[in-house]
CSV table of C-alpha atoms and ligand atoms in Angstrom, one decimal:
chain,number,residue,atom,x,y,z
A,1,UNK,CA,-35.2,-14.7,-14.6
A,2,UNK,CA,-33.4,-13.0,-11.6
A,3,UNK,CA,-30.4,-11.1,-10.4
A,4,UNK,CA,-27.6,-13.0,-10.1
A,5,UNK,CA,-26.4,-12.6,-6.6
A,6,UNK,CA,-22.2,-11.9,-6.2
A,7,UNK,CA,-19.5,-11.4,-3.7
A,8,UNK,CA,-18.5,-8.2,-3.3
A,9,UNK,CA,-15.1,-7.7,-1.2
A,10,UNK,CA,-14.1,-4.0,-0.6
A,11,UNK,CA,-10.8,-3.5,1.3
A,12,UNK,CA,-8.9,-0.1,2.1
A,13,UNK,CA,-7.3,1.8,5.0
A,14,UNK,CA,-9.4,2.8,8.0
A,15,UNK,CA,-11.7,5.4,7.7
A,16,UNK,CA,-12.2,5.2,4.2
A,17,UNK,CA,-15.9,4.7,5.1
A,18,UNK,CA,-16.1,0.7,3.8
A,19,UNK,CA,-18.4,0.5,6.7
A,20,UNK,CA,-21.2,3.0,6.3
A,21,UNK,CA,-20.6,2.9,2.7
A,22,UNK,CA,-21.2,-1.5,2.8
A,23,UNK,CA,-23.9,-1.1,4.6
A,24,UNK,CA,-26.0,1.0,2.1
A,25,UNK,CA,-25.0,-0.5,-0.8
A,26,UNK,CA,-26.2,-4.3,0.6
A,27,UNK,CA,-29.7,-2.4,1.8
A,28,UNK,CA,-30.3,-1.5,-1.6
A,29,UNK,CA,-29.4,-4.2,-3.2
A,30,UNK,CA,-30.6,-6.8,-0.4
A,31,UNK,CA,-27.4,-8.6,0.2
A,32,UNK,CA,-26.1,-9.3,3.6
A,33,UNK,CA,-23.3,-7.1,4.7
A,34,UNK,CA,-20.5,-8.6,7.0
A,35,UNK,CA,-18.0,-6.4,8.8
A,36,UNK,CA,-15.1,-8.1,9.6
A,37,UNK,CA,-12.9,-5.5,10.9
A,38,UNK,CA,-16.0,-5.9,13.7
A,39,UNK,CA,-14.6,-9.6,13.9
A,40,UNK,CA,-10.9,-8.4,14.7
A,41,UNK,CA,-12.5,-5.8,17.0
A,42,UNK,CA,-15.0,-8.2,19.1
A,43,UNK,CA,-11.4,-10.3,19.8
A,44,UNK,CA,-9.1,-7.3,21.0
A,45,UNK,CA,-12.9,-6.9,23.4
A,46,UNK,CA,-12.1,-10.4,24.4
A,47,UNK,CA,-8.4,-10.2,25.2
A,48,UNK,CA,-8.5,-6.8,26.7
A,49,UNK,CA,-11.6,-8.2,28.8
A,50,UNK,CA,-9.9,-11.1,30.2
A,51,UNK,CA,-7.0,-9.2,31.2
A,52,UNK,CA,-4.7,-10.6,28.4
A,53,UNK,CA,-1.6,-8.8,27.8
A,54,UNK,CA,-2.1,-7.7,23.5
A,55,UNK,CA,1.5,-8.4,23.2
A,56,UNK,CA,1.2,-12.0,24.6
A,57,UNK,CA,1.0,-13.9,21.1
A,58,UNK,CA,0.5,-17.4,22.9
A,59,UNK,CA,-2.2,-15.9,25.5
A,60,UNK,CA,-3.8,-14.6,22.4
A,61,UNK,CA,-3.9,-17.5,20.4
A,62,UNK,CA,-4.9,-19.9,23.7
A,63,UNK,CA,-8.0,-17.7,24.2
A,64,UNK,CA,-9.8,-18.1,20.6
A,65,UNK,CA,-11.3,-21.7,21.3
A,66,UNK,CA,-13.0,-20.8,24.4
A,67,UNK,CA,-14.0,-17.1,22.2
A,68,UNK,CA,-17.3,-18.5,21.2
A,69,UNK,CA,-17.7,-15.3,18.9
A,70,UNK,CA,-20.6,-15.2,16.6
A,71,UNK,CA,-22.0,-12.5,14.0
A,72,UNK,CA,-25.4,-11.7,13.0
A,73,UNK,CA,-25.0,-10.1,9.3
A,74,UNK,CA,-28.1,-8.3,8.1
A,75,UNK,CA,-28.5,-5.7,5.2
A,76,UNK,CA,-28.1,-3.2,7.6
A,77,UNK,CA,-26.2,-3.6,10.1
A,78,UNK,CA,-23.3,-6.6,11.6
A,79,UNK,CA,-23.9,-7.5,15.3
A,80,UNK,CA,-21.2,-9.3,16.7
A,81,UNK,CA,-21.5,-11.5,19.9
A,82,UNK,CA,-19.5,-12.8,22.5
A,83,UNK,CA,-20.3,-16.0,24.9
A,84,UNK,CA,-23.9,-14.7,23.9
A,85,UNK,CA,-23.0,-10.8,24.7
A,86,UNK,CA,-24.1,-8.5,22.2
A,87,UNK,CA,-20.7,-6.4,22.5
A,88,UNK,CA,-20.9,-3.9,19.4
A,89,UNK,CA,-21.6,-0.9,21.0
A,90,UNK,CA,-18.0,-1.1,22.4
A,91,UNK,CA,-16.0,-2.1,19.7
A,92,UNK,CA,-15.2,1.5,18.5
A,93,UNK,CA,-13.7,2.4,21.7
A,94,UNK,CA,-10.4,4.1,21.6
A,95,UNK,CA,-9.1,1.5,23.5
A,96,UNK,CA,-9.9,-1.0,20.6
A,97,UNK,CA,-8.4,1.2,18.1
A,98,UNK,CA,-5.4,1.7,19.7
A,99,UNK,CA,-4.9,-2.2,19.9
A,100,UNK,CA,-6.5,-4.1,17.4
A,101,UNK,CA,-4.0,-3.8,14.9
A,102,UNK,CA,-1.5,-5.9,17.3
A,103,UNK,CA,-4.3,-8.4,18.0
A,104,UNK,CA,-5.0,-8.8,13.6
A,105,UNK,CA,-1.3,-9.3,12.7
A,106,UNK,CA,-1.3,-12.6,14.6
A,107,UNK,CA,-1.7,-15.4,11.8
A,108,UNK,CA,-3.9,-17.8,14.4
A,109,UNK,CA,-6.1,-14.8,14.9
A,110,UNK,CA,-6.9,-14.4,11.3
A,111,UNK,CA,-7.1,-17.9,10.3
A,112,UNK,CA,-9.6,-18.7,13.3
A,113,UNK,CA,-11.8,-15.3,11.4
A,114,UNK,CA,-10.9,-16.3,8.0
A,115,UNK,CA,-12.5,-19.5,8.5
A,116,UNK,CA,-16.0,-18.1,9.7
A,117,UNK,CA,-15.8,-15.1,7.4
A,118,UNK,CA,-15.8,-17.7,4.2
A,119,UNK,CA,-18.2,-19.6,5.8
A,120,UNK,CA,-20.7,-16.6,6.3
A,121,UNK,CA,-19.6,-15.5,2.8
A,122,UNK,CA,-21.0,-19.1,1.2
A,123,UNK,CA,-24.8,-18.1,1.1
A,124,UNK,CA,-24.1,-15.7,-1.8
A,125,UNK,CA,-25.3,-12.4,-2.4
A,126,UNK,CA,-23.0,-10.5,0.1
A,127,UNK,CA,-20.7,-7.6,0.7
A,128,UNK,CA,-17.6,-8.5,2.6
A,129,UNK,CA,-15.6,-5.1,4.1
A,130,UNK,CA,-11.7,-5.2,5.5
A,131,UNK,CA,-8.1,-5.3,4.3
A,132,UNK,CA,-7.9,-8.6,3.2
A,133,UNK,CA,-11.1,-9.8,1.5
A,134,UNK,CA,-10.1,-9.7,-2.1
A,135,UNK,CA,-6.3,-11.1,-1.5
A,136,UNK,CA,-7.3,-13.9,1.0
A,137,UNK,CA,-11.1,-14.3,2.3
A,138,UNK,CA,-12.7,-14.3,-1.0
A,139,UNK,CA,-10.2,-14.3,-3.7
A,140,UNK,CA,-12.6,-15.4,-6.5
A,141,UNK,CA,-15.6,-12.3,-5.4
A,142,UNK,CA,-16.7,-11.5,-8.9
A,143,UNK,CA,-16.1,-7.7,-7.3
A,144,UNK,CA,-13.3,-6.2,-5.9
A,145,UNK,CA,-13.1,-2.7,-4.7
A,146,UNK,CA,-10.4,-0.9,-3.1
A,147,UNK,CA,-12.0,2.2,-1.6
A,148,UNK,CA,-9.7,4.6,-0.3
A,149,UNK,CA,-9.1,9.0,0.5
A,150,UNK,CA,-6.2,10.7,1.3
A,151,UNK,CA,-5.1,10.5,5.4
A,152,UNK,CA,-6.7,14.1,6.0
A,153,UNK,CA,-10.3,13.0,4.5
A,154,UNK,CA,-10.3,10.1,6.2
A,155,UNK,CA,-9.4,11.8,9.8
A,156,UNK,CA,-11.6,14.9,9.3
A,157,UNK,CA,-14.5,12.4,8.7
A,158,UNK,CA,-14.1,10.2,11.8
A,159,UNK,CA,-13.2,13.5,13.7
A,160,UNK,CA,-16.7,14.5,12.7
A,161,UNK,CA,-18.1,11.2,13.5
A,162,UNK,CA,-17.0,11.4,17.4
A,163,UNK,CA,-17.7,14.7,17.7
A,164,UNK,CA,-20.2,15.0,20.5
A,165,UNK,CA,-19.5,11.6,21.4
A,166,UNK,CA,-17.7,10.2,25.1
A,167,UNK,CA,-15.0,9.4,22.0
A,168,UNK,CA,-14.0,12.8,21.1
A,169,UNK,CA,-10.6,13.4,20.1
A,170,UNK,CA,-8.8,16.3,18.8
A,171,UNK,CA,-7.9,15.9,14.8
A,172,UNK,CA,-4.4,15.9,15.6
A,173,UNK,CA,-4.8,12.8,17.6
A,174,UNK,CA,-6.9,11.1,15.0
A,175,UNK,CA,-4.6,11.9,12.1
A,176,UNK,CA,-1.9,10.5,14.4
A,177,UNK,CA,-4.0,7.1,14.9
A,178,UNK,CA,-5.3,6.6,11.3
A,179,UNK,CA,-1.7,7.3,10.0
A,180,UNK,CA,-0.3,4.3,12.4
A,181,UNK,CA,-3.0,2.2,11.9
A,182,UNK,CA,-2.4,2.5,7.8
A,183,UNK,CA,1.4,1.6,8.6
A,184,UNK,CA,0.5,-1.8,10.5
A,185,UNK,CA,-1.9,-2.9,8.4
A,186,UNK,CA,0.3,-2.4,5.2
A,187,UNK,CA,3.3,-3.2,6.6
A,188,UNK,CA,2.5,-6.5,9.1
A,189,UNK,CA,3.4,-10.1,7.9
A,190,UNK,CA,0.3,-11.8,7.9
A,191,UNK,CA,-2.2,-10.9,5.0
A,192,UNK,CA,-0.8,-6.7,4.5
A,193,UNK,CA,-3.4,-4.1,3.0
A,194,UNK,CA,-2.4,-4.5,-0.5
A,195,UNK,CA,-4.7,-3.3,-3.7
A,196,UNK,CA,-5.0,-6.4,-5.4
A,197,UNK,CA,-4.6,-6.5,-9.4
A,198,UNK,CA,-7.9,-6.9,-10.4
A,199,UNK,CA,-9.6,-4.4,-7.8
A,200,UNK,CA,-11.1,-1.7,-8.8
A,201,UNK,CA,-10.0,1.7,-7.3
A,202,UNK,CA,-12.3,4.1,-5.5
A,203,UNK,CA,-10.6,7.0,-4.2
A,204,UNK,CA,-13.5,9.1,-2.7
A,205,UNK,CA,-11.5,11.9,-1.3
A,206,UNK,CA,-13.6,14.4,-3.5
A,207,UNK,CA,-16.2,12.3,-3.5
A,208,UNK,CA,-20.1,12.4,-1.2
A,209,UNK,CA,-20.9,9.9,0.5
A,210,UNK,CA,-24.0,9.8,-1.7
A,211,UNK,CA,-21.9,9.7,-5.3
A,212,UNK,CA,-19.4,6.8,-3.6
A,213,UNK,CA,-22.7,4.9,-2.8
A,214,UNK,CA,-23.8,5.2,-6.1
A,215,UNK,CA,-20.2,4.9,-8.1
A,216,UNK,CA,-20.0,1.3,-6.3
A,217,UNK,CA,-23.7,0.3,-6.9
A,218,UNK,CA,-22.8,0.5,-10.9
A,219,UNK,CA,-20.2,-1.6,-10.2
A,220,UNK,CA,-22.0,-4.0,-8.7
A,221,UNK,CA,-24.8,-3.6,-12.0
A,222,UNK,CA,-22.0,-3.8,-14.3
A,223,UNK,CA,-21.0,-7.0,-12.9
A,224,UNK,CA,-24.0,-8.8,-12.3
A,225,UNK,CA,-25.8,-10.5,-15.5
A,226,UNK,CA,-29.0,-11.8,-15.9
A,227,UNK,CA,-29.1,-16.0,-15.8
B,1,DC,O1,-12.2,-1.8,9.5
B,1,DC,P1,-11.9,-1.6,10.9
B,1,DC,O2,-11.3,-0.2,11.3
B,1,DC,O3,-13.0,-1.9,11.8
B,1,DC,O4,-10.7,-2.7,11.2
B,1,DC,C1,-10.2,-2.8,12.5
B,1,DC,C2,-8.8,-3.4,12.4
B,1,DC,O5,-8.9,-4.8,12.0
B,1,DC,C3,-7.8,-2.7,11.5
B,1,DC,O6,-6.7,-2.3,12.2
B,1,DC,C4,-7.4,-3.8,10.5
B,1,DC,C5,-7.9,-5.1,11.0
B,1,DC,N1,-8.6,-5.8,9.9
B,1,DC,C6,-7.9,-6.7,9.2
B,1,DC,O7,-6.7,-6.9,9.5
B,1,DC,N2,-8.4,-7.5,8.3
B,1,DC,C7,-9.8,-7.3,8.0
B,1,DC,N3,-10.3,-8.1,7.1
B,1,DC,C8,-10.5,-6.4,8.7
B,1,DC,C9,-9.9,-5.6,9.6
């Protein structure tokens, strides 16, 4: 008898900590987490690398089959390659935030990481994190979560998370760039940040880290059986 392994997809604004929260929840239960907002990031790497203008849909869209982008999930942790280059220690840049938004409301762009995201997803036992896993990657995951906190929660916490860093910013700024990064992402064309009907909500504005971690992890129990 063993644990049946599921699909987990957890969307929600940025900043609601999917990532950090993801990754503990797959290291505990031993599932491979997969971050693809680090997918949509390692392209705006690409695009700004090679000197393509972000507005320049068709530039955009000529680059991806030469991208030759590939991930490496674990429980802990989603590397992300390009051409072989281990590039995710400079995919949080504020120059990635500031642009990758443009770059993930281009439909070719997400289809091209659609594709590998499903593909990655098929080995079972996985927790998928972004804005558009349980409306379009994976929308038969046995559990969907919509984690989210209020704008100020979620700007405080990443404001805490640079501090120190060569990507300090003041709150203001961050408040500024979480609030227009919440309106693209709910408001583009292509696949918008939407909770889905049958996703559970998390709002972990009064919530620890710790209790958020182990809110979802019942989920998760509650949803998978024994066969
Ligand atoms: O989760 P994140 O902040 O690393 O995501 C970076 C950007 O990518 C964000 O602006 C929204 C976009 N994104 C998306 O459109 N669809 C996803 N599945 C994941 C991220």
């Amino acid at each position: 008898m063993s644990l049946k392994k599921i699909a987990v997809a957890i969307d929600g604004p940025a900043g609601a900590g999917k990532s950090s929260i993801s990754k503990v929840v797959a290291n505990q239960l031993d599932y491979l987490y997969i971050d693809t907002g680090a997918m949509y990031r390692a392209v705006t790497w690409a695009v700004l690398h090679e000197h393509i203008d972000v507005h320049n849909q068709q530039a955009v869209e000529q680059l991806l089959p030469s991208l030759n982008l590939s991930m490496e999930p674990t429980e802990t942790a989603c590397k992300v390659f390009i051409g072989g280059e281990n590039i995710t220690d400079f995919i949080r840049q504020p120059k990635i935030n500031d642009n990758v938004s443009i770059i993930a409301s281009y439909k070719a762009v997400r289809q091209y990481l659609v594709e590998r995201q499903r593909a990655m997803a098929a080995v079972g036992g996985v927790i998928l994190d972004g804005r558009d896993i349980g409306s379009v990657v994976l929308p038969k995951a046995e559990l969907k979560i919509y984690l989210t906190a209020s704008v100020e929660t979620r700007a405080k916490r990443r404001w805490l998370e640079v501090q120190g860093t060569p990507n300090e910013l003041p709150l203001e700024d961050i408040i500024a760039s979480v609030t227009e990064r919440d309106e693209m992402d709910k408001n583009r064309k292509e696949s918008p940040l939407v909770q889905v009907p049958d996703a559970v909500l998390v709002d972990s504005s009064d919530m620890t880290f710790d209790e958020t971690v182990a809110h979802i992890l019942s989920l998760v129990e509650a949803r998978t059986n024994y066969e």
